[in-house]
XYZ file of C-alpha atoms in Angstrom:
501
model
C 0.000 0.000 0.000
C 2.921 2.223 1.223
C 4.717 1.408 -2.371
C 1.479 2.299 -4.472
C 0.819 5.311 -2.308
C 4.646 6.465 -3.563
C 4.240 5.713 -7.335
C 0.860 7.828 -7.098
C 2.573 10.681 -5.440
C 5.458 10.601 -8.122
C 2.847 10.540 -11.070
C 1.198 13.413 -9.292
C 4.154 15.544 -8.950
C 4.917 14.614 -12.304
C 1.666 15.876 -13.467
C 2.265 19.171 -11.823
C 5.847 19.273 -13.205
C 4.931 18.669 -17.023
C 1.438 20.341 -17.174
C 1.779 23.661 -15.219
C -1.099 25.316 -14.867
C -0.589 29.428 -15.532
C -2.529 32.136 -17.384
C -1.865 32.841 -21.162
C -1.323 36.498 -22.242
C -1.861 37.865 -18.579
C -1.135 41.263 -19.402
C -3.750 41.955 -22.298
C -5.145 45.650 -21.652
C -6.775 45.984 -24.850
C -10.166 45.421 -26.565
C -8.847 43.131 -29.099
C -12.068 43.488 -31.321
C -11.676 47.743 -31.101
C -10.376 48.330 -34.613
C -12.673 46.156 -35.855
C -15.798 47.700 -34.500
C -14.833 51.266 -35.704
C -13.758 50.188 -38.566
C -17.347 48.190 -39.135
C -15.785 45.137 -40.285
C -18.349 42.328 -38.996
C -16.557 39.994 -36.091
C -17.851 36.600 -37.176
C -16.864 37.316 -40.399
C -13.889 38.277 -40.152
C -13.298 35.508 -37.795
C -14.115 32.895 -40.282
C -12.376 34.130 -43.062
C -8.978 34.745 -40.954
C -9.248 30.995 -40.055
C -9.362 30.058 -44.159
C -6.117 32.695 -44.774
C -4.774 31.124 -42.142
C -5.137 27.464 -43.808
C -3.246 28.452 -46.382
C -0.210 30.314 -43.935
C 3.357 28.220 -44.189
C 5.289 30.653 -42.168
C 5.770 30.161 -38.968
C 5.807 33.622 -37.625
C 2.887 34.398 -39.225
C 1.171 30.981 -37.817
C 1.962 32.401 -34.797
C 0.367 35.419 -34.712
C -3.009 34.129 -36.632
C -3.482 31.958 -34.128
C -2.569 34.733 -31.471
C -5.057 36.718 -32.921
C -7.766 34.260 -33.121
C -7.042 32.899 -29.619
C -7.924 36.917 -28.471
C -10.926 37.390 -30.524
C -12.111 33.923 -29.317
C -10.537 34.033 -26.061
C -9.708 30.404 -26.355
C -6.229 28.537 -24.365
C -6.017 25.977 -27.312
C -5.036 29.295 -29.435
C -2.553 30.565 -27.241
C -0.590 27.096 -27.005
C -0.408 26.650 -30.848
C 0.653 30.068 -31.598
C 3.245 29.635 -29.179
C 4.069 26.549 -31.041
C 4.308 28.424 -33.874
C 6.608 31.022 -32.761
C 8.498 28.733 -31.385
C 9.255 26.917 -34.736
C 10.380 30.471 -36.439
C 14.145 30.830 -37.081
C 15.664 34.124 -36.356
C 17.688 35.619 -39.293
C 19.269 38.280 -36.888
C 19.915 39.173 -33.213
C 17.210 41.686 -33.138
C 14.366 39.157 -34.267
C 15.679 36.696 -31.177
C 14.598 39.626 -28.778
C 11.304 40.283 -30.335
C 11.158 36.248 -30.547
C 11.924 36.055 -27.012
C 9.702 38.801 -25.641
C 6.916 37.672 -27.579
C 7.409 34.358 -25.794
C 7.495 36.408 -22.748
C 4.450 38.699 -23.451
C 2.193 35.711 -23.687
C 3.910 33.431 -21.197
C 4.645 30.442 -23.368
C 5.400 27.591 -21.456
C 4.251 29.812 -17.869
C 8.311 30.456 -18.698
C 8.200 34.465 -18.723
C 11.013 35.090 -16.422
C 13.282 33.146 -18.407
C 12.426 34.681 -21.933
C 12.373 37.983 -20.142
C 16.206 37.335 -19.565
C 16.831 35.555 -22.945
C 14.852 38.974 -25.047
C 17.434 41.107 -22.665
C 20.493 39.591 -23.485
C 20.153 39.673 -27.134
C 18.753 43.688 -26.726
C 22.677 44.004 -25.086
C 24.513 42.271 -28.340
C 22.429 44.814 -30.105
C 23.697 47.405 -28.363
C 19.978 48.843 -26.404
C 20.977 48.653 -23.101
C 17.990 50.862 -22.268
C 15.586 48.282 -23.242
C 17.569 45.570 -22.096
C 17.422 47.227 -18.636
C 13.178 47.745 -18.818
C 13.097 43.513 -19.121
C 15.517 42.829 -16.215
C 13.579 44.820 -14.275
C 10.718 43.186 -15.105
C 12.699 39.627 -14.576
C 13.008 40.879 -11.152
C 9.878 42.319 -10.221
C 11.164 45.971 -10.189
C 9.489 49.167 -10.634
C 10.523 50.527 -14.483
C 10.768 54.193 -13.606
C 10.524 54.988 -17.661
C 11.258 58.147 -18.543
C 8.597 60.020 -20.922
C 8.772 63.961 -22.451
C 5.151 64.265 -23.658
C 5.303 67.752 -24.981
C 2.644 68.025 -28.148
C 4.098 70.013 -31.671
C 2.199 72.946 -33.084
C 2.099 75.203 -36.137
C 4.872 77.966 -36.353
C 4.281 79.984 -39.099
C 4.541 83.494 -39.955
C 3.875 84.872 -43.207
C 3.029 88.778 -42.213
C 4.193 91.224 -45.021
C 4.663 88.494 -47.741
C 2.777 89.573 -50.944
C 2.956 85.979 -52.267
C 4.195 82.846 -51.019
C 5.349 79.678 -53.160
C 4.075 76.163 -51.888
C 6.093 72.903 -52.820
C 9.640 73.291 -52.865
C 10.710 70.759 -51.072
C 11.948 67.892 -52.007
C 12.739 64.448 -50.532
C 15.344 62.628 -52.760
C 16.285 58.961 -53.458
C 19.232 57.402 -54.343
C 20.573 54.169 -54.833
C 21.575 52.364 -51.721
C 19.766 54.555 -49.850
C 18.812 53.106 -46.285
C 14.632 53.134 -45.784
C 12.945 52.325 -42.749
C 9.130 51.746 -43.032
C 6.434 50.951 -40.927
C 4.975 47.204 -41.081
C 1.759 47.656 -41.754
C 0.452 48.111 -44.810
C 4.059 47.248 -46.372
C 4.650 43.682 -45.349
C 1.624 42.924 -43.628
C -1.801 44.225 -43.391
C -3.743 42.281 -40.600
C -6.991 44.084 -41.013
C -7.322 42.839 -44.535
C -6.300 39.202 -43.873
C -2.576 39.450 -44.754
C -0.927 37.783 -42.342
C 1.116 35.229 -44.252
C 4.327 36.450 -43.836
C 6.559 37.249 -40.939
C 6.696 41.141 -40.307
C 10.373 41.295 -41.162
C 10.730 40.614 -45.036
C 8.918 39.332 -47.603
C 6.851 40.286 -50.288
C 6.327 43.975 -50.703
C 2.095 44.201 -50.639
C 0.706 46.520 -52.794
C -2.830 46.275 -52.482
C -4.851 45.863 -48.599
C -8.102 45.689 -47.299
C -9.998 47.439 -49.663
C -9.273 44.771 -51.651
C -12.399 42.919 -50.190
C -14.747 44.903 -51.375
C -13.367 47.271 -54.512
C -13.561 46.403 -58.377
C -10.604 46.552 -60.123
C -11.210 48.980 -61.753
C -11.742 51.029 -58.204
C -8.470 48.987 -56.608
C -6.053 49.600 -59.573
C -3.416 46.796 -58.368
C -0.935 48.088 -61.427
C -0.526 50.798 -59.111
C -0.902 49.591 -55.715
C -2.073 51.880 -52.563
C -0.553 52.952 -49.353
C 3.358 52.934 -47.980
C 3.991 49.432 -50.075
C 2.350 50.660 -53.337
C 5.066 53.541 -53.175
C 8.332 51.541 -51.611
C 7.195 49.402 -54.359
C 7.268 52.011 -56.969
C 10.701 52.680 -55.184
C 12.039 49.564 -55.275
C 11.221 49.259 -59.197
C 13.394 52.562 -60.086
C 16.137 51.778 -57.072
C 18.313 49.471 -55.214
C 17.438 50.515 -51.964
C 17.773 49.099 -48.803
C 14.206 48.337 -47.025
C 13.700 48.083 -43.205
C 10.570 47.751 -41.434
C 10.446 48.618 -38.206
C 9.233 46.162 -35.631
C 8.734 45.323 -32.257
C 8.427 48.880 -31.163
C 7.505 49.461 -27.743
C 4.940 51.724 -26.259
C 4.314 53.203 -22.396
C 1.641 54.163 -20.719
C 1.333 57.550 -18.910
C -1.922 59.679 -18.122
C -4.288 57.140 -20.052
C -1.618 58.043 -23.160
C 0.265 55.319 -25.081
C 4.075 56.550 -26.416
C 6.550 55.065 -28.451
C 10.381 55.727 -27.248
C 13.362 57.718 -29.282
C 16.756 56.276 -29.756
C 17.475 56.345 -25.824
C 14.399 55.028 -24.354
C 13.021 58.157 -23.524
C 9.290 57.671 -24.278
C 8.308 61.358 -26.075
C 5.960 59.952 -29.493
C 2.135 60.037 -28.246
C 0.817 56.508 -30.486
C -2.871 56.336 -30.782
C -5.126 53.274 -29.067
C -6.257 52.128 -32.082
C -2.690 51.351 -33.545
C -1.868 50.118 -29.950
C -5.286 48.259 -30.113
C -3.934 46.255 -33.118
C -4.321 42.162 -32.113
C -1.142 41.756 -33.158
C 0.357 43.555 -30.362
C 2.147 42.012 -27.446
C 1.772 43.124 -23.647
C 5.004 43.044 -21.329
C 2.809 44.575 -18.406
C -0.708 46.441 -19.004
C 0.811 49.375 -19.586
C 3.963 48.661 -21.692
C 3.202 47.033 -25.054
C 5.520 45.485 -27.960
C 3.765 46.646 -31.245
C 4.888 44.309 -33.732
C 3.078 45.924 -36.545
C 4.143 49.618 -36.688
C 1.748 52.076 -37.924
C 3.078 55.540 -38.159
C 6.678 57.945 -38.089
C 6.145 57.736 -34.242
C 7.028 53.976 -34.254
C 10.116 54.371 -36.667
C 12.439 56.797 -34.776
C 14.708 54.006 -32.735
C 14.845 52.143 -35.706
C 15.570 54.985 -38.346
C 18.402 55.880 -35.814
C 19.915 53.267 -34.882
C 19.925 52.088 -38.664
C 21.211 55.477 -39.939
C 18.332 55.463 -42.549
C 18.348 58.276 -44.786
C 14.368 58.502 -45.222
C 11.464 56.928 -43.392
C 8.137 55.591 -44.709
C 4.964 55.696 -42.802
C 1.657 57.517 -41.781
C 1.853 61.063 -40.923
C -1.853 61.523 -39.329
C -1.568 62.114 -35.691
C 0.433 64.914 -33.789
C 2.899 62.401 -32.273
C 4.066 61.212 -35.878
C 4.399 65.017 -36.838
C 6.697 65.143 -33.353
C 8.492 62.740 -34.978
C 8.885 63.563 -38.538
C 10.871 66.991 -37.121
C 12.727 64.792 -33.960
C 14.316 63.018 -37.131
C 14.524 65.709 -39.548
C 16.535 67.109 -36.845
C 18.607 64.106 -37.475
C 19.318 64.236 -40.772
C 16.519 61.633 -41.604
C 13.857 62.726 -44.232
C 10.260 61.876 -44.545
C 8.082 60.776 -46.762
C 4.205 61.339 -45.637
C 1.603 60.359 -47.988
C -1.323 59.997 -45.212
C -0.256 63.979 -44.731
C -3.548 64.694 -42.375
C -1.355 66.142 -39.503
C 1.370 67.168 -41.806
C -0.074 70.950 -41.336
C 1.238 70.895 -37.385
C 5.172 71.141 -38.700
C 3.978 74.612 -40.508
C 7.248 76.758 -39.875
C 9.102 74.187 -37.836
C 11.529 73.548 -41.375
C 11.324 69.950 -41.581
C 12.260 67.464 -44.317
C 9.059 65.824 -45.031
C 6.904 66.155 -47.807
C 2.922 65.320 -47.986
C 0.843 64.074 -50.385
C 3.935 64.595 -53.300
C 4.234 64.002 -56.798
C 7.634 61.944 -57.636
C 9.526 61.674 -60.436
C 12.638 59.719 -61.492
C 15.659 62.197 -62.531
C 19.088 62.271 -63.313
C 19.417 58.731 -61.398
C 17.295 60.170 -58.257
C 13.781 59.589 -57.485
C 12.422 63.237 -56.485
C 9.097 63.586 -54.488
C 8.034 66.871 -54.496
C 9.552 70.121 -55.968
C 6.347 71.281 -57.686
C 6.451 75.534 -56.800
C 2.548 76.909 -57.093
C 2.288 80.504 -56.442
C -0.409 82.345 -54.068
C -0.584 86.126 -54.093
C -2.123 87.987 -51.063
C -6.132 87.629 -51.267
C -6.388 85.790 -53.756
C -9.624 83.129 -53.958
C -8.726 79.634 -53.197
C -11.556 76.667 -53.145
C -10.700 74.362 -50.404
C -12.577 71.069 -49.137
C -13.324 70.335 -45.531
C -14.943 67.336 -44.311
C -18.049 66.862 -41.720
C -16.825 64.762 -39.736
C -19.268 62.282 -38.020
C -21.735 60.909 -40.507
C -19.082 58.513 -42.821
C -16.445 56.762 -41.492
C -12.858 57.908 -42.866
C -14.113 60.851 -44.868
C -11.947 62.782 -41.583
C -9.287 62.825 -44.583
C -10.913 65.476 -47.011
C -10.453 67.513 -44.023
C -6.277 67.810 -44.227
C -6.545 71.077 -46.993
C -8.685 72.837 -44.602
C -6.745 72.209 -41.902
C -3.454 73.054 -43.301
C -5.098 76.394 -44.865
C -6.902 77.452 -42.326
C -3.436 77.585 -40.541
C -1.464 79.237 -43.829
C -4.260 82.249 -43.526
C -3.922 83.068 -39.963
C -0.575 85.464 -41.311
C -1.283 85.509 -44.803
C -4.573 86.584 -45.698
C -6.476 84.684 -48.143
C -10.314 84.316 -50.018
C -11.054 81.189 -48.947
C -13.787 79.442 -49.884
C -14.643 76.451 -47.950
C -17.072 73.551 -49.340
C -17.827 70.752 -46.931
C -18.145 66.850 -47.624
C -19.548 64.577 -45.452
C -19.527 61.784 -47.734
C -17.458 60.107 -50.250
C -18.766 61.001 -54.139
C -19.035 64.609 -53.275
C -15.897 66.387 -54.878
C -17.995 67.744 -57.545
C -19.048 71.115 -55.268
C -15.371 71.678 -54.968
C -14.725 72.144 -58.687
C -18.378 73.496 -59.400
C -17.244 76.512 -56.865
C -13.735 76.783 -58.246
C -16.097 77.533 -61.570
C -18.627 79.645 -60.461
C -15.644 82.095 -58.654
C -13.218 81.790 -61.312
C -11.130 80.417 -59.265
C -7.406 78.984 -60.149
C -6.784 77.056 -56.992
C -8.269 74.003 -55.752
C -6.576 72.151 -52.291
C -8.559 68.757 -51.993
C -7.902 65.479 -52.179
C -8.298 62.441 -55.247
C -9.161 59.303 -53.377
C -10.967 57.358 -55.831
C -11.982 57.317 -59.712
C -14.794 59.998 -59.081
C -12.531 62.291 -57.546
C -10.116 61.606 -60.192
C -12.995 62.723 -62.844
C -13.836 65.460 -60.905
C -10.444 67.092 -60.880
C -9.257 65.953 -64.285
C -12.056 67.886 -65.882
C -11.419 70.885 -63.648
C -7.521 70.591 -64.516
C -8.001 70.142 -68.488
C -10.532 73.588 -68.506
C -7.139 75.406 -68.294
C -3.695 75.135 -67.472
C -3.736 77.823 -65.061
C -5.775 75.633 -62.839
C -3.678 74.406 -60.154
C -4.241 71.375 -57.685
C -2.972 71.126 -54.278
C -2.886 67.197 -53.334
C -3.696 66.166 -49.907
C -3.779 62.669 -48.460
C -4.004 61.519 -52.278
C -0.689 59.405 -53.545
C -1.276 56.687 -50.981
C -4.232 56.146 -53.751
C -4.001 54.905 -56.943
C -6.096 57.802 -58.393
C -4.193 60.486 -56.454
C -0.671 59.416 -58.018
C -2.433 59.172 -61.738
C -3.841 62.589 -61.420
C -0.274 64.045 -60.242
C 1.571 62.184 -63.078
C -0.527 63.319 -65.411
C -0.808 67.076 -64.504
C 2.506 67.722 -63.291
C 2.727 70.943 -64.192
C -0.305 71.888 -62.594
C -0.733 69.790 -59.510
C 1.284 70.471 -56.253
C 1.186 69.396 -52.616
C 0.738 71.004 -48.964
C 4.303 71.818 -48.233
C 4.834 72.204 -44.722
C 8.090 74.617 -45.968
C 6.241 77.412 -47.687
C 8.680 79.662 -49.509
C 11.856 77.138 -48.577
C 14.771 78.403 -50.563
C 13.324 81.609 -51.717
């Protein structure tokens, strides 16, 4: 009895040994299903349709996180274990993707092991040379308080055009060479998780050109010859240059004051990143309030990377205030921008940054040139401008950006402005009918689609003193045909007005 009592006590303690029990992805703090909801995308759907892509997925990274994401929208354990079981069959290419591979591990306690990949993520951050960051996961190891350092100070316009008679918009320029070092976001380049992309790991691959509008839009609307977004224009990049491409991943983010922030070069926590881009399902929790976004969204998640890479120009969404913080922080640095989703642009207004909006590009003398496309505005003189209402359509918040930005312009440099609202998609015709009816040489809106496209084409072929200032438009198929086909006459919302004159 004593013997059989023994071998039941070793099989217990065996039990507990081998199958530990201990919580999955303890430190979730988000509503995994929030961008989906605002966005209007229905759950169940999207569900279903992630677990057929997913079918089809051979690399493990990206088995990993479909099954991470479908373990939070279903909340389910048997998720959690297999995408750890898929990370865990990845092989890292470089010391950096061991430390995301190791905090990820971490993040959603794989194995109930998350003090010991805590320590492995940290000792490959030290190779690489980020002791700061290296530091923030010992101190986790060891149950200390983080003490992370944040500078939360918010950029504004600082313009002053008093006495000027005319000012000239567009001459700057963001140039391209070969072997030039780019650093771009992840999304929406390599991966696009909101329109079931998910088959490749975030690091390299295939360059996407197309994302989730391709669910719904003919192609005729989607244009894939052209492609949209930051990957439809590394791609058009990529096809001129030999460049070097580097998304950024694994940023992290803090939480301070109910604000998330992405860190510079030292760890010093100063980018404000939105909850939605945060809310991604993708993205890994160290603690509630310190998050590993894996696919980066914006300039605001670039700037450790950019630096530490030395990259001469930077790729990514420009449509909150902290990525306009960062497009100057790196200016500053030598590091150039390239914002097609220019919403925010309009906040580095006098601040003599290297960034250009919603450009034209052309390839010259071996470069490939975005921007440098001078449009003249005399004092007073009528301008039709689009503004959106925003609350009835989602995303129509974009016709806003030439308001915004002029609205700013005429505070010191006085201006006829006349302002026609949208608050729907199909409604670009007013613009041009009131550029008509006032004789007016100057449109700033935005080409989206093919009826915007129509709209300003047939304004721009009346007479080649109309002029078009793009905004939020070349991350669009449309928006880049109307530019390269009017590039004498359409311009962009340079943040630098009268640079070099």
């Amino acid at each position: 009895m004593k013997k059989e009592l023994a071998i039941i006590a070793v099989l217990v303690i065996f039990v507990l040994v081998w199958n530990p029990q201990f919580e999955y992805d303890a430190n979730l703090s988000i509503d995994s299903y929030y961008v989906l909801d605002a966005a209007g995308v229905d759950k169940d759907q999207y569900f279903n349709s992630l677990i057929d892509a997913f079918e089809k997925t051979r690399d493990p990274w990206a088995i990993g996180d479909s099954l991470l994401v479908l373990a939070r929208l279903d909340n389910n354990t048997d998720y959690y274990k297999y995408a750890c079981d898929g990370f865990k069959r990845y092989s890292p290419k470089t010391v950096e993707e061991k430390a995301i591979l190791y905090e990820t591990f971490a993040s959603l306690n794989c194995r109930g092991s998350r003090i010991h990949y805590l320590r492995q993520a940290a000792h490959y951050w030290k190779i690489l040379g980020l002791k700061w960051r290296a530091d923030i996961l010992e101190k986790l190891a060891n149950d200390k308080k983080l003490n992370l350092e944040f500078e939360t100070s918010e950029i504004s316009p600082n313009l002053d055009l008093s006495g000027k008679e005319e000012i000239i918009i567009g001459s700057t320029k963001v140039e391209i060479k070969k072997d030039d070092i780019i650093v771009t976001q992840a999304d929406r380049v390599l991966r696009d998780w909101l329109g079931l992309q998910l088959r490749q790991s975030p690091f390299d691959g295939e360059i996407l050109r197309v994302f989730s509008e391709r669910l719904t839009y003919s192609e005729e609307e989607l244009r894939e010859d052209i492609g949209w977004h930051e990957g439809g224009r590394l791609w058009d990049i990529e096809n001129a240059l030999d460049v070097e491409h580097i998304p950024a991943v694994g940023t992290l983010a803090a939480k301070k004051d109910n604000k998330w922030y992405a860190p510079d070069e030292n760890g010093v926590f100063r980018f404000e990143v939105p909850l939605d881009k945060v809310s991604y399902p993708t993205t890994r929790f160290l603690t509630e309030d310190l998050a590993m976004i894996i696919d980066s969204h914006g300039t605001n998640m670039l700037v450790e990377q950019a630096v530490r890479n030395n990259a001469d120009v930077v790729i990514a969404c420009c449509d909150h205030p902290g990525k306009i913080k960062a497009v100057e922080y790196l200016s500053n640095k030598g590091i150039s921008a390239l914002c097609f989703s220019d919403l925010e642009l309009y906040l580095a207004l006098g601040h003599d940054v290297n960034a250009v909006g919603s450009a034209a590009f052309e390839f010259k003398e071996n470069k490939l040139v975005f921007g440098n496309k001078h449009i003249t505005i005399r004092k007073n003189q009528e301008i039709v401008v689009t503004k959106a209402d925003v609350g009835k359509t989602y995303a129509i918040w974009y016709y806003d950006a030439p308001y915004m930005y002029f609205s700013e312009v005429s505070k010191t440099f006085p201006l006829e402005i006349i302002t026609i609202t949208v608050d729907d998609f199909r409604q670009t015709e007013r613009v041009y009918a009131a550029a008509r009816e006032a004789h007016a040489d100057i449109v700033a809106s935005r080409v989206f689609n093919s009826y915007d496209y129509t709209q300003a084409k047939a304004w721009l072929e009346e007479s080649k003193g109309h002029k078009l200032l793009l905004f939020h438009s070349v991350s669009y198929p449309y928006g880049v045909l109307i530019s390269q086909e009017f590039p004498e006459q359409v311009g962009f919302g340079d943040v630098n007005i009268n640079r070099n004159i």
